[in-house]
JSON list of C-alpha atoms in Angstrom, two decimals:
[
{"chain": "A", "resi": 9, "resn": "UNK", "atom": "CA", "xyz": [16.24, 42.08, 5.27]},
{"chain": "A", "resi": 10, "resn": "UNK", "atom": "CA", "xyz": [14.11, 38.82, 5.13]},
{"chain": "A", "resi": 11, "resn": "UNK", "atom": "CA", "xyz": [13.47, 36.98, 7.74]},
{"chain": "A", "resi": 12, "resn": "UNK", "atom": "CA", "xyz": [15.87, 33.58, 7.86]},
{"chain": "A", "resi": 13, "resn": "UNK", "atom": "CA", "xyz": [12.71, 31.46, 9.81]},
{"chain": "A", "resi": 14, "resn": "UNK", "atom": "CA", "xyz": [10.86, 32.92, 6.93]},
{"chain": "A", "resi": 15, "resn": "UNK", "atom": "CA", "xyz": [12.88, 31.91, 4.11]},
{"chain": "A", "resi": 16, "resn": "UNK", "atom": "CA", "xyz": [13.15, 28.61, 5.40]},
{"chain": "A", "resi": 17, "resn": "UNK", "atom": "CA", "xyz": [9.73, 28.17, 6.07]},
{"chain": "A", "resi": 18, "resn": "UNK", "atom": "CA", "xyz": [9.18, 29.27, 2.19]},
{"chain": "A", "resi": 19, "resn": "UNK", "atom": "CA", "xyz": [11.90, 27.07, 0.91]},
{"chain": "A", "resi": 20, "resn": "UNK", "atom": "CA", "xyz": [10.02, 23.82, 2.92]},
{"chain": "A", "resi": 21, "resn": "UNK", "atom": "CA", "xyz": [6.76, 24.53, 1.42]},
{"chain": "A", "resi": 22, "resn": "UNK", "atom": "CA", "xyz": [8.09, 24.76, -2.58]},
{"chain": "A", "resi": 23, "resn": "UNK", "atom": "CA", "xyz": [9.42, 21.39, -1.29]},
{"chain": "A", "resi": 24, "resn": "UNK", "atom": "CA", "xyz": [6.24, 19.99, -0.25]},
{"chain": "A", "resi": 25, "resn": "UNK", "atom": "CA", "xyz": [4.04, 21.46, -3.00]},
{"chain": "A", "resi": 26, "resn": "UNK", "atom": "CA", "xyz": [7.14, 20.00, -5.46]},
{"chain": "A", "resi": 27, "resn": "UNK", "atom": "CA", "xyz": [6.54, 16.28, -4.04]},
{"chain": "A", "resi": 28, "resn": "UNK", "atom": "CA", "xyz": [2.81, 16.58, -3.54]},
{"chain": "A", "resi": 29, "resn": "UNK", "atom": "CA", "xyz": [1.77, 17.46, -7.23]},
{"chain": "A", "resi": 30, "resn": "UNK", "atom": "CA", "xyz": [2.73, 14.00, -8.16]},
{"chain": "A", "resi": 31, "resn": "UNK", "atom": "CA", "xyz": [1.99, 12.05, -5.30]},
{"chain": "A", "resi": 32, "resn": "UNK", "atom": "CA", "xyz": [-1.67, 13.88, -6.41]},
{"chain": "A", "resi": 33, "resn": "UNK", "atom": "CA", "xyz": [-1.84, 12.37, -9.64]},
{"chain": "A", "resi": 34, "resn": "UNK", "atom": "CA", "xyz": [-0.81, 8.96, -8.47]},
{"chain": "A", "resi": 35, "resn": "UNK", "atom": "CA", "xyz": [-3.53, 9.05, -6.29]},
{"chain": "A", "resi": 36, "resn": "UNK", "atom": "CA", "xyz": [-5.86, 10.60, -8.57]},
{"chain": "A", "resi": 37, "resn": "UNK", "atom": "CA", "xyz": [-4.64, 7.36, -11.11]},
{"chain": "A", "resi": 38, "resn": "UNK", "atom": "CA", "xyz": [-4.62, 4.71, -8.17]},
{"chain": "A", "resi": 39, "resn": "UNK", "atom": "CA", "xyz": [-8.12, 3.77, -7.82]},
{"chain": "A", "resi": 40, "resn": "UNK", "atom": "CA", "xyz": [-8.21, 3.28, -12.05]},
{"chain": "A", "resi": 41, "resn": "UNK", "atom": "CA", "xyz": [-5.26, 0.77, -11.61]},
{"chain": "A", "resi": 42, "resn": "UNK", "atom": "CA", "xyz": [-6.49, -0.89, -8.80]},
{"chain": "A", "resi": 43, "resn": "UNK", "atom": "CA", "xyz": [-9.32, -2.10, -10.48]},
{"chain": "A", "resi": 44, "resn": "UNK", "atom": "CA", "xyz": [-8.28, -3.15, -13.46]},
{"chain": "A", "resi": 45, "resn": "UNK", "atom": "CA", "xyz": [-5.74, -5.11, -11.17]},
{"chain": "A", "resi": 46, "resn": "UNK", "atom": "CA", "xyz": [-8.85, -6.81, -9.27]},
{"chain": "A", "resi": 47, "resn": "UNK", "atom": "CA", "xyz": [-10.84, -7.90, -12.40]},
{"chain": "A", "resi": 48, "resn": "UNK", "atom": "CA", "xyz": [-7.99, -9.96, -13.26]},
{"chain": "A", "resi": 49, "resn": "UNK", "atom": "CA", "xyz": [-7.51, -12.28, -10.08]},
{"chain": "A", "resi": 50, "resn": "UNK", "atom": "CA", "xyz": [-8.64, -15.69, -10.77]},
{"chain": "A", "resi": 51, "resn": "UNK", "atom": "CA", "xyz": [-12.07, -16.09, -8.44]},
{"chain": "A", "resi": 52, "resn": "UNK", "atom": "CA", "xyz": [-11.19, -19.18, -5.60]},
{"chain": "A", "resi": 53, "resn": "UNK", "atom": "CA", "xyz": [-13.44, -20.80, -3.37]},
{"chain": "A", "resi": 54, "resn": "UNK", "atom": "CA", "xyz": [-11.30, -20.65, -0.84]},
{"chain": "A", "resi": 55, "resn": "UNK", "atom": "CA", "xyz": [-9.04, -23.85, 0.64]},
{"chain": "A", "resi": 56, "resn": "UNK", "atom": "CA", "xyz": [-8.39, -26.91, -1.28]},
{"chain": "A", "resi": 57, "resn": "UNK", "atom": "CA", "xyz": [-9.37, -29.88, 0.50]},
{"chain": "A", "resi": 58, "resn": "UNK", "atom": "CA", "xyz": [-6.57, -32.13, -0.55]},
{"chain": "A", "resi": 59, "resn": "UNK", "atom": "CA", "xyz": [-4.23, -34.72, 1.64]},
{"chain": "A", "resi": 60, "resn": "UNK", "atom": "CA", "xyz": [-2.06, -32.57, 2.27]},
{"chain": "A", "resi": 61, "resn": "UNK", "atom": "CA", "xyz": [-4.27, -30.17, 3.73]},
{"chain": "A", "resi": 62, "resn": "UNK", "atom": "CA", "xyz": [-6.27, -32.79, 5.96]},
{"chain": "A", "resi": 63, "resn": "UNK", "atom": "CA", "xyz": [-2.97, -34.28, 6.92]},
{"chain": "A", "resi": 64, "resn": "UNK", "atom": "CA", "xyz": [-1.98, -30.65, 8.15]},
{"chain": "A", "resi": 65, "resn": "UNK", "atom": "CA", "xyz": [-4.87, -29.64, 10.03]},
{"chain": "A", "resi": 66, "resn": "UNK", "atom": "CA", "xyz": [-4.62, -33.16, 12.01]},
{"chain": "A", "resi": 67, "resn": "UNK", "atom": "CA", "xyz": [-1.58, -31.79, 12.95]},
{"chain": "A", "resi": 68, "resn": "UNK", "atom": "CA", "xyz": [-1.96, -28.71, 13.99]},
{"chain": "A", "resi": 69, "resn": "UNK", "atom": "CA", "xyz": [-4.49, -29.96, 16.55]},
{"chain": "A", "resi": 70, "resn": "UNK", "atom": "CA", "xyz": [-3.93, -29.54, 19.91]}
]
């Protein structure tokens, strides 16, 4: 007879290898995505300086 702890152990790495193939290629894809992603962001120079702002930072001053 086989050995239950064995089966199990068996049965819980099909499991793993079943969910890892495509977690795999995702990450294999990933990188691709990301920068296409990145290219697309609009380049800032950082924080407006508008009323708003000034009138929020004289606020926030201690």
């Amino acid at each position: 007879m086989d050995n239950p702890k064995r089966e199990n152990s068996r049965r819980r790495f099909l499991q793993l290898a079943a969910s890892a193939a495509p977690a795999a290629v995702a990450m294999a894809i990933a990188p691709n995505a990301a920068a296409g992603v990145a290219t697309d962001a609009p380049k800032s120079s950082g924080l407006r300086d508008t009323e708003h702002t000034r009138k929020y930072f004289e606020s926030a001053r201690f």
